[in-house]
Amino acid sequence: DDNLVDAPFENQPPTVSVFILSDSVVSLNRTSSRQILHWDGKDSDGLVVGFYYTFGNSSDIENWVFLPDSIPAGPELINNGIPNWRFTTERTDSFFLSILTDTVTYVFSVLAVDNEGSLSEEPAKLVLPIKNSNPEFFFLGEADTVNSTVIIPDTTFTIISFAWSVSDLDGEETIDKFQYAITSPGDSLTEASWVDIPPNKRSIILSGTTYETEADVTFDSRLTEGDHAFYLRARDVAGATSEVKRLPGDREKFWHVKNPVGEIIIIDDWASPASGDGLSLYSQALTTHGRTFSVLDIKPQNTDFLLSKVALVETIKLFKAVIWYSDAKPSLVIADAALRQFNNNGGKVIFSTLFSLFESNQGDPLGFTPVDSVKILLKPDSTVITAIFKSWDIAIWPDSSVSDSSLTSAEFPDTLASDFLFSILSSPREIVPKASARVLYRYQENPDRYIGAPVIMVEDANKSFVVTSVPLHYFNGNNKLSDLIERILTQEFGL
């Protein structure tokens, strides 16, 4: 009810400031395109309730546009110099300032808004001179710590894969593309042809052989038999290029590519001493029947097997059948990745191993096979058999379901005699087949040594996957291994 002596002061506009945090006390030099900016406001007769900011030409007051909050943040902040202002209640934010040239300058402007809707009389401004940064990347894979580089296989078939990680101070979104080149000894990199790779990719599978696959494979006719080197570089939207990097890392070295031969590949997954390796017997078994084949050693004595899992999966697709043999430590994780997809797509598999030790006890390590599980062999007194000795003269016989003369499968060899390359077969196992699988072979009955006639070879219902719990080359005492393998390839696999 009091009468006012004077008229109240009119609302005063807020003041505003903008700044950037820096460790340097000198003026701002050219910096990267990713910026964290800060601002603040004060109002002498009220409260600051928010801010408007823009990267447009804030001097052009007549064309100011205040965007509704419903419009998502994006490049509309810079639109041919027109200042499109965006509202925020925050006092700091990160901004990615796109750059299409080596250098560019941005001007950030901000207005404060008080509780009565008044704006600052003048925006606070910050000039941001931006310099483009070159992208950087490094190869991924098993590292040679001595030479600080990634190791690749000495030899592959016409398929190999590479992976890398990339960084750019301006943001990975500024990467425009990657480019790779392949050279041979004597080639000049300056004359090499570079192939573009999309900017979102961080790996590539290369193949010099055309084949059917669902994977993202790049076919390159330069990946021929012989020695090669792989080069990679990254390029950003402003045209800046990373350092060119090479694999193998040693400029004097190359990796050797060999062409796949035949329809069958032998996977040597055997790390025991060479005297126990059956490669010569499997090779002889195929050669005896006039079959050509390729060999891939994935567990050599010098542990140099570095073919990536994805490259192994694709390499096997070059063939129609796989003979994979292993010692007591089968590479089940790798085998699962490679053979499950291969078999599902019509590939044929013979998988021979001791099944003594598993790489992993997680999940179902035998899920890709027609085997439900494996179990230990028991003596007549129900104690565990830890080894089968060569002196026992153990043989394996066809199961009654395949030895019936009325069946077309009667050509299975009637006996496979033991011929251990060592004096013992350690940690023997019996196979428990899946419900749909068929038993092919068992240990012969020997009630003085063990219980029953343990199953050691089964086949899936599609006649495309055969598994044994003994190394087949340990049972060539009567030279019938080649007949068995040929029988499986022709009658079961239809090759």
PDB file of C-alpha atoms in Angstrom, residues 96-321:
ATOM      1  CA  PHE A  96      33.851 -30.995 -32.776  1.00  0.00           C
ATOM      2  CA  LEU A  97      34.784 -28.384 -35.379  1.00  0.00           C
ATOM      3  CA  SER A  98      34.945 -29.978 -38.794  1.00  0.00           C
ATOM      4  CA  ILE A  99      37.915 -29.153 -40.970  1.00  0.00           C
ATOM      5  CA  LEU A 100      38.172 -29.641 -44.708  1.00  0.00           C
ATOM      6  CA  THR A 101      41.444 -27.773 -45.149  1.00  0.00           C
ATOM      7  CA  ASP A 102      44.776 -27.762 -43.344  1.00  0.00           C
ATOM      8  CA  THR A 103      43.820 -24.717 -41.269  1.00  0.00           C
ATOM      9  CA  VAL A 104      40.552 -22.969 -40.478  1.00  0.00           C
ATOM     10  CA  THR A 105      39.367 -20.369 -37.966  1.00  0.00           C
ATOM     11  CA  TYR A 106      36.121 -20.522 -35.992  1.00  0.00           C
ATOM     12  CA  VAL A 107      34.526 -17.816 -33.824  1.00  0.00           C
ATOM     13  CA  PHE A 108      32.479 -19.010 -30.868  1.00  0.00           C
ATOM     14  CA  SER A 109      29.887 -16.496 -29.596  1.00  0.00           C
ATOM     15  CA  VAL A 110      27.667 -16.781 -26.528  1.00  0.00           C
ATOM     16  CA  LEU A 111      24.806 -14.695 -25.054  1.00  0.00           C
ATOM     17  CA  ALA A 112      23.455 -14.887 -21.508  1.00  0.00           C
ATOM     18  CA  VAL A 113      19.695 -14.911 -20.797  1.00  0.00           C
ATOM     19  CA  ASP A 114      18.240 -13.601 -17.514  1.00  0.00           C
ATOM     20  CA  ASN A 115      15.038 -14.591 -15.716  1.00  0.00           C
ATOM     21  CA  GLU A 116      13.044 -11.887 -17.548  1.00  0.00           C
ATOM     22  CA  GLY A 117      14.217 -13.025 -20.979  1.00  0.00           C
ATOM     23  CA  SER A 118      16.726 -10.265 -21.579  1.00  0.00           C
ATOM     24  CA  LEU A 119      19.839 -11.072 -23.593  1.00  0.00           C
ATOM     25  CA  SER A 120      23.356  -9.753 -23.192  1.00  0.00           C
ATOM     26  CA  GLU A 121      23.843  -6.539 -25.137  1.00  0.00           C
ATOM     27  CA  GLU A 122      26.945  -7.987 -26.791  1.00  0.00           C
ATOM     28  CA  PRO A 123      27.946 -11.633 -27.172  1.00  0.00           C
ATOM     29  CA  ALA A 124      31.218 -12.832 -25.696  1.00  0.00           C
ATOM     30  CA  LYS A 125      33.463 -14.201 -28.430  1.00  0.00           C
ATOM     31  CA  LEU A 126      36.416 -16.574 -28.648  1.00  0.00           C
ATOM     32  CA  VAL A 127      38.503 -16.961 -31.784  1.00  0.00           C
ATOM     33  CA  LEU A 128      39.597 -20.575 -32.385  1.00  0.00           C
ATOM     34  CA  PRO A 129      42.318 -21.046 -34.996  1.00  0.00           C
ATOM     35  CA  ILE A 130      42.229 -24.780 -35.857  1.00  0.00           C
ATOM     36  CA  LYS A 131      45.026 -26.760 -37.469  1.00  0.00           C
ATOM     37  CA  ASN A 132      44.371 -30.210 -38.902  1.00  0.00           C
ATOM     38  CA  SER A 133      46.184 -33.103 -37.206  1.00  0.00           C
ATOM     39  CA  ASN A 134      47.524 -36.074 -39.119  1.00  0.00           C
ATOM     40  CA  PRO A 135      45.837 -39.388 -38.334  1.00  0.00           C
ATOM     41  CA  GLU A 136      47.841 -42.147 -36.666  1.00  0.00           C
ATOM     42  CA  PHE A 137      47.301 -45.906 -36.582  1.00  0.00           C
ATOM     43  CA  PHE A 138      49.049 -49.069 -35.483  1.00  0.00           C
ATOM     44  CA  PHE A 139      48.638 -52.700 -36.486  1.00  0.00           C
ATOM     45  CA  LEU A 140      46.995 -55.181 -34.121  1.00  0.00           C
ATOM     46  CA  GLY A 141      48.135 -58.739 -33.523  1.00  0.00           C
ATOM     47  CA  GLU A 142      50.787 -60.669 -31.686  1.00  0.00           C
ATOM     48  CA  ALA A 143      53.669 -58.318 -31.082  1.00  0.00           C
ATOM     49  CA  ASP A 144      57.386 -58.773 -31.449  1.00  0.00           C
ATOM     50  CA  THR A 145      58.465 -56.935 -28.305  1.00  0.00           C
ATOM     51  CA  VAL A 146      62.100 -56.821 -29.394  1.00  0.00           C
ATOM     52  CA  ASN A 147      61.409 -54.985 -32.646  1.00  0.00           C
ATOM     53  CA  SER A 148      58.150 -53.325 -31.484  1.00  0.00           C
ATOM     54  CA  THR A 149      56.147 -54.576 -34.424  1.00  0.00           C
ATOM     55  CA  VAL A 150      53.368 -57.039 -35.208  1.00  0.00           C
ATOM     56  CA  ILE A 151      54.340 -60.540 -36.341  1.00  0.00           C
ATOM     57  CA  ILE A 152      52.617 -62.127 -39.348  1.00  0.00           C
ATOM     58  CA  PRO A 153      52.983 -65.695 -40.635  1.00  0.00           C
ATOM     59  CA  ASP A 154      56.009 -66.606 -42.697  1.00  0.00           C
ATOM     60  CA  THR A 155      53.765 -68.464 -45.152  1.00  0.00           C
ATOM     61  CA  THR A 156      50.049 -68.409 -45.974  1.00  0.00           C
ATOM     62  CA  PHE A 157      47.791 -69.561 -48.728  1.00  0.00           C
ATOM     63  CA  THR A 158      46.190 -66.838 -50.843  1.00  0.00           C
ATOM     64  CA  ILE A 159      44.243 -65.496 -47.852  1.00  0.00           C
ATOM     65  CA  ILE A 160      45.510 -63.256 -45.074  1.00  0.00           C
ATOM     66  CA  SER A 161      43.942 -60.702 -42.738  1.00  0.00           C
ATOM     67  CA  PHE A 162      45.188 -57.519 -41.105  1.00  0.00           C
ATOM     68  CA  ALA A 163      43.731 -55.443 -38.272  1.00  0.00           C
ATOM     69  CA  TRP A 164      44.579 -52.002 -36.917  1.00  0.00           C
ATOM     70  CA  SER A 165      43.535 -49.250 -34.540  1.00  0.00           C
ATOM     71  CA  VAL A 166      43.425 -45.554 -35.435  1.00  0.00           C
ATOM     72  CA  SER A 167      43.529 -42.256 -33.582  1.00  0.00           C
ATOM     73  CA  ASP A 168      43.244 -38.622 -34.657  1.00  0.00           C
ATOM     74  CA  LEU A 169      43.350 -35.553 -32.435  1.00  0.00           C
ATOM     75  CA  ASP A 170      40.560 -34.150 -34.573  1.00  0.00           C
ATOM     76  CA  GLY A 171      38.415 -37.226 -33.918  1.00  0.00           C
ATOM     77  CA  GLU A 172      38.103 -40.579 -35.660  1.00  0.00           C
ATOM     78  CA  GLU A 173      35.132 -39.181 -37.555  1.00  0.00           C
ATOM     79  CA  THR A 174      37.583 -37.094 -39.585  1.00  0.00           C
ATOM     80  CA  ILE A 175      39.079 -40.237 -41.135  1.00  0.00           C
ATOM     81  CA  ASP A 176      38.076 -40.199 -44.789  1.00  0.00           C
ATOM     82  CA  LYS A 177      39.504 -43.581 -45.778  1.00  0.00           C
ATOM     83  CA  PHE A 178      42.296 -46.086 -45.377  1.00  0.00           C
ATOM     84  CA  GLN A 179      44.379 -47.273 -48.290  1.00  0.00           C
ATOM     85  CA  TYR A 180      46.445 -50.412 -48.744  1.00  0.00           C
ATOM     86  CA  ALA A 181      49.005 -51.606 -51.261  1.00  0.00           C
ATOM     87  CA  ILE A 182      50.658 -54.969 -51.955  1.00  0.00           C
ATOM     88  CA  THR A 183      54.155 -55.258 -53.336  1.00  0.00           C
ATOM     89  CA  SER A 184      56.590 -57.993 -54.304  1.00  0.00           C
ATOM     90  CA  PRO A 185      60.388 -57.915 -54.106  1.00  0.00           C
ATOM     91  CA  GLY A 186      61.719 -55.360 -56.572  1.00  0.00           C
ATOM     92  CA  ASP A 187      58.468 -53.358 -56.730  1.00  0.00           C
ATOM     93  CA  SER A 188      58.554 -49.625 -56.061  1.00  0.00           C
ATOM     94  CA  LEU A 189      56.040 -48.381 -53.506  1.00  0.00           C
ATOM     95  CA  THR A 190      55.819 -45.057 -55.333  1.00  0.00           C
ATOM     96  CA  GLU A 191      54.438 -46.913 -58.350  1.00  0.00           C
ATOM     97  CA  ALA A 192      52.163 -49.217 -56.354  1.00  0.00           C
ATOM     98  CA  SER A 193      48.410 -49.085 -56.771  1.00  0.00           C
ATOM     99  CA  TRP A 194      46.578 -48.072 -53.578  1.00  0.00           C
ATOM    100  CA  VAL A 195      43.117 -49.498 -52.850  1.00  0.00           C
ATOM    101  CA  ASP A 196      40.589 -47.578 -50.712  1.00  0.00           C
ATOM    102  CA  ILE A 197      39.142 -49.050 -47.525  1.00  0.00           C
ATOM    103  CA  PRO A 198      36.016 -47.453 -45.938  1.00  0.00           C
ATOM    104  CA  PRO A 199      36.810 -45.259 -42.901  1.00  0.00           C
ATOM    105  CA  ASN A 200      34.689 -47.338 -40.517  1.00  0.00           C
ATOM    106  CA  LYS A 201      36.684 -50.538 -41.106  1.00  0.00           C
ATOM    107  CA  ARG A 202      39.471 -51.603 -38.772  1.00  0.00           C
ATOM    108  CA  SER A 203      40.421 -54.861 -40.467  1.00  0.00           C
ATOM    109  CA  ILE A 204      40.554 -56.455 -43.877  1.00  0.00           C
ATOM    110  CA  ILE A 205      40.572 -59.998 -45.249  1.00  0.00           C
ATOM    111  CA  LEU A 206      42.479 -60.260 -48.511  1.00  0.00           C
ATOM    112  CA  SER A 207      42.201 -63.132 -50.954  1.00  0.00           C
ATOM    113  CA  GLY A 208      43.957 -63.771 -54.226  1.00  0.00           C
ATOM    114  CA  THR A 209      41.565 -66.645 -54.973  1.00  0.00           C
ATOM    115  CA  THR A 210      37.865 -66.220 -55.725  1.00  0.00           C
ATOM    116  CA  TYR A 211      35.601 -68.497 -53.701  1.00  0.00           C
ATOM    117  CA  GLU A 212      32.159 -68.524 -52.133  1.00  0.00           C
ATOM    118  CA  THR A 213      31.953 -66.858 -48.727  1.00  0.00           C
ATOM    119  CA  GLU A 214      29.579 -64.760 -46.667  1.00  0.00           C
ATOM    120  CA  ALA A 215      32.459 -62.886 -45.063  1.00  0.00           C
ATOM    121  CA  ASP A 216      33.570 -59.391 -46.053  1.00  0.00           C
ATOM    122  CA  VAL A 217      36.526 -60.412 -48.221  1.00  0.00           C
ATOM    123  CA  THR A 218      38.467 -58.162 -50.585  1.00  0.00           C
ATOM    124  CA  PHE A 219      39.676 -60.043 -53.642  1.00  0.00           C
ATOM    125  CA  ASP A 220      43.018 -58.785 -54.928  1.00  0.00           C
ATOM    126  CA  SER A 221      44.693 -60.376 -57.940  1.00  0.00           C
ATOM    127  CA  ARG A 222      48.112 -59.222 -56.704  1.00  0.00           C
ATOM    128  CA  LEU A 223      48.026 -61.812 -53.922  1.00  0.00           C
ATOM    129  CA  THR A 224      49.651 -64.462 -56.090  1.00  0.00           C
ATOM    130  CA  GLU A 225      52.112 -67.217 -55.277  1.00  0.00           C
ATOM    131  CA  GLY A 226      55.383 -65.653 -54.192  1.00  0.00           C
ATOM    132  CA  ASP A 227      56.733 -63.128 -51.686  1.00  0.00           C
ATOM    133  CA  HIS A 228      54.719 -60.042 -50.716  1.00  0.00           C
ATOM    134  CA  ALA A 229      54.547 -57.074 -48.355  1.00  0.00           C
ATOM    135  CA  PHE A 230      51.444 -55.217 -47.136  1.00  0.00           C
ATOM    136  CA  TYR A 231      51.312 -51.426 -46.740  1.00  0.00           C
ATOM    137  CA  LEU A 232      48.620 -49.312 -45.067  1.00  0.00           C
ATOM    138  CA  ARG A 233      47.968 -45.598 -44.594  1.00  0.00           C
ATOM    139  CA  ALA A 234      45.109 -43.422 -43.314  1.00  0.00           C
ATOM    140  CA  ARG A 235      43.816 -40.213 -44.891  1.00  0.00           C
ATOM    141  CA  ASP A 236      41.499 -37.658 -43.253  1.00  0.00           C
ATOM    142  CA  VAL A 237      38.882 -35.337 -44.728  1.00  0.00           C
ATOM    143  CA  ALA A 238      41.379 -32.492 -44.987  1.00  0.00           C
ATOM    144  CA  GLY A 239      43.752 -34.613 -47.056  1.00  0.00           C
ATOM    145  CA  ALA A 240      46.333 -35.230 -44.321  1.00  0.00           C
ATOM    146  CA  THR A 241      47.935 -38.663 -44.520  1.00  0.00           C
ATOM    147  CA  SER A 242      49.340 -40.845 -41.787  1.00  0.00           C
ATOM    148  CA  GLU A 243      52.725 -42.506 -41.830  1.00  0.00           C
ATOM    149  CA  VAL A 244      52.803 -45.461 -44.233  1.00  0.00           C
ATOM    150  CA  LYS A 245      53.322 -48.692 -42.290  1.00  0.00           C
ATOM    151  CA  ARG A 246      54.425 -52.089 -43.572  1.00  0.00           C
ATOM    152  CA  LEU A 247      54.039 -55.739 -42.655  1.00  0.00           C
ATOM    153  CA  PRO A 248      56.327 -57.555 -42.219  1.00  0.00           C
ATOM    154  CA  GLY A 249      57.912 -54.728 -40.246  1.00  0.00           C
ATOM    155  CA  ASP A 250      61.427 -55.517 -41.435  1.00  0.00           C
ATOM    156  CA  ARG A 251      61.878 -53.769 -44.789  1.00  0.00           C
ATOM    157  CA  GLU A 252      64.026 -56.634 -46.008  1.00  0.00           C
ATOM    158  CA  LYS A 253      61.445 -59.327 -45.232  1.00  0.00           C
ATOM    159  CA  PHE A 254      58.298 -60.565 -46.995  1.00  0.00           C
ATOM    160  CA  TRP A 255      55.736 -63.248 -46.284  1.00  0.00           C
ATOM    161  CA  HIS A 256      55.340 -66.094 -48.748  1.00  0.00           C
ATOM    162  CA  VAL A 257      52.032 -66.885 -50.443  1.00  0.00           C
ATOM    163  CA  LYS A 258      51.354 -70.319 -51.903  1.00  0.00           C
ATOM    164  CA  ASN A 259      48.437 -71.378 -54.052  1.00  0.00           C
ATOM    165  CA  PRO A 260      45.961 -73.919 -52.617  1.00  0.00           C
ATOM    166  CA  VAL A 261      46.369 -77.373 -54.171  1.00  0.00           C
ATOM    167  CA  GLY A 262      43.611 -79.976 -54.472  1.00  0.00           C
ATOM    168  CA  GLU A 263      40.244 -80.314 -52.734  1.00  0.00           C
ATOM    169  CA  ILE A 264      41.631 -81.436 -49.373  1.00  0.00           C
ATOM    170  CA  ILE A 265      43.662 -79.629 -46.738  1.00  0.00           C
ATOM    171  CA  ILE A 266      45.539 -81.355 -43.922  1.00  0.00           C
ATOM    172  CA  ILE A 267      45.597 -79.245 -40.742  1.00  0.00           C
ATOM    173  CA  ASP A 268      48.651 -80.209 -38.682  1.00  0.00           C
ATOM    174  CA  ASP A 269      47.723 -79.388 -35.070  1.00  0.00           C
ATOM    175  CA  TRP A 270      50.489 -81.536 -33.601  1.00  0.00           C
ATOM    176  CA  ALA A 271      53.092 -80.047 -31.260  1.00  0.00           C
ATOM    177  CA  SER A 272      54.653 -83.219 -29.905  1.00  0.00           C
ATOM    178  CA  PRO A 273      58.156 -84.238 -31.032  1.00  0.00           C
ATOM    179  CA  ALA A 274      58.427 -84.843 -34.752  1.00  0.00           C
ATOM    180  CA  SER A 275      58.635 -88.625 -34.327  1.00  0.00           C
ATOM    181  CA  GLY A 276      54.998 -88.659 -33.226  1.00  0.00           C
ATOM    182  CA  ASP A 277      53.706 -86.456 -36.026  1.00  0.00           C
ATOM    183  CA  GLY A 278      51.663 -88.377 -38.575  1.00  0.00           C
ATOM    184  CA  LEU A 279      51.845 -85.927 -41.469  1.00  0.00           C
ATOM    185  CA  SER A 280      53.778 -88.338 -43.651  1.00  0.00           C
ATOM    186  CA  LEU A 281      51.167 -91.066 -43.132  1.00  0.00           C
ATOM    187  CA  TYR A 282      48.200 -88.802 -43.933  1.00  0.00           C
ATOM    188  CA  SER A 283      50.036 -87.452 -46.963  1.00  0.00           C
ATOM    189  CA  GLN A 284      50.861 -90.976 -48.104  1.00  0.00           C
ATOM    190  CA  ALA A 285      47.235 -92.078 -47.574  1.00  0.00           C
ATOM    191  CA  LEU A 286      46.016 -89.380 -49.969  1.00  0.00           C
ATOM    192  CA  THR A 287      48.835 -89.782 -52.470  1.00  0.00           C
ATOM    193  CA  THR A 288      48.270 -93.555 -52.665  1.00  0.00           C
ATOM    194  CA  HIS A 289      44.829 -92.920 -54.124  1.00  0.00           C
ATOM    195  CA  GLY A 290      45.965 -90.165 -56.470  1.00  0.00           C
ATOM    196  CA  ARG A 291      44.596 -87.239 -54.465  1.00  0.00           C
ATOM    197  CA  THR A 292      46.271 -83.842 -54.422  1.00  0.00           C
ATOM    198  CA  PHE A 293      46.142 -81.838 -51.220  1.00  0.00           C
ATOM    199  CA  SER A 294      47.535 -78.893 -49.248  1.00  0.00           C
ATOM    200  CA  VAL A 295      49.037 -78.781 -45.761  1.00  0.00           C
ATOM    201  CA  LEU A 296      48.728 -76.060 -43.117  1.00  0.00           C
ATOM    202  CA  ASP A 297      50.800 -76.358 -39.921  1.00  0.00           C
ATOM    203  CA  ILE A 298      49.047 -74.414 -37.145  1.00  0.00           C
ATOM    204  CA  LYS A 299      51.180 -75.589 -34.232  1.00  0.00           C
ATOM    205  CA  PRO A 300      54.829 -75.770 -35.382  1.00  0.00           C
ATOM    206  CA  GLN A 301      57.709 -76.353 -33.016  1.00  0.00           C
ATOM    207  CA  ASN A 302      58.814 -72.708 -33.165  1.00  0.00           C
ATOM    208  CA  THR A 303      55.300 -71.486 -32.234  1.00  0.00           C
ATOM    209  CA  ASP A 304      55.248 -69.093 -35.190  1.00  0.00           C
ATOM    210  CA  PHE A 305      51.665 -69.920 -36.175  1.00  0.00           C
ATOM    211  CA  LEU A 306      50.054 -66.493 -36.235  1.00  0.00           C
ATOM    212  CA  LEU A 307      47.367 -66.856 -38.867  1.00  0.00           C
ATOM    213  CA  SER A 308      44.371 -65.067 -37.387  1.00  0.00           C
ATOM    214  CA  LYS A 309      41.239 -66.994 -36.573  1.00  0.00           C
ATOM    215  CA  VAL A 310      39.258 -65.201 -39.271  1.00  0.00           C
ATOM    216  CA  ALA A 311      41.968 -65.923 -41.866  1.00  0.00           C
ATOM    217  CA  LEU A 312      41.975 -69.608 -40.919  1.00  0.00           C
ATOM    218  CA  VAL A 313      38.191 -69.776 -41.267  1.00  0.00           C
ATOM    219  CA  GLU A 314      38.418 -68.309 -44.765  1.00  0.00           C
ATOM    220  CA  THR A 315      41.447 -70.395 -45.783  1.00  0.00           C
ATOM    221  CA  ILE A 316      39.616 -73.639 -45.086  1.00  0.00           C
ATOM    222  CA  LYS A 317      36.780 -72.502 -47.357  1.00  0.00           C
ATOM    223  CA  LEU A 318      39.162 -72.863 -50.306  1.00  0.00           C
ATOM    224  CA  PHE A 319      38.811 -76.652 -49.953  1.00  0.00           C
ATOM    225  CA  LYS A 320      36.058 -79.266 -49.893  1.00  0.00           C
ATOM    226  CA  ALA A 321      37.411 -81.435 -47.079  1.00  0.00           C
TER     227      ALA A 321
END
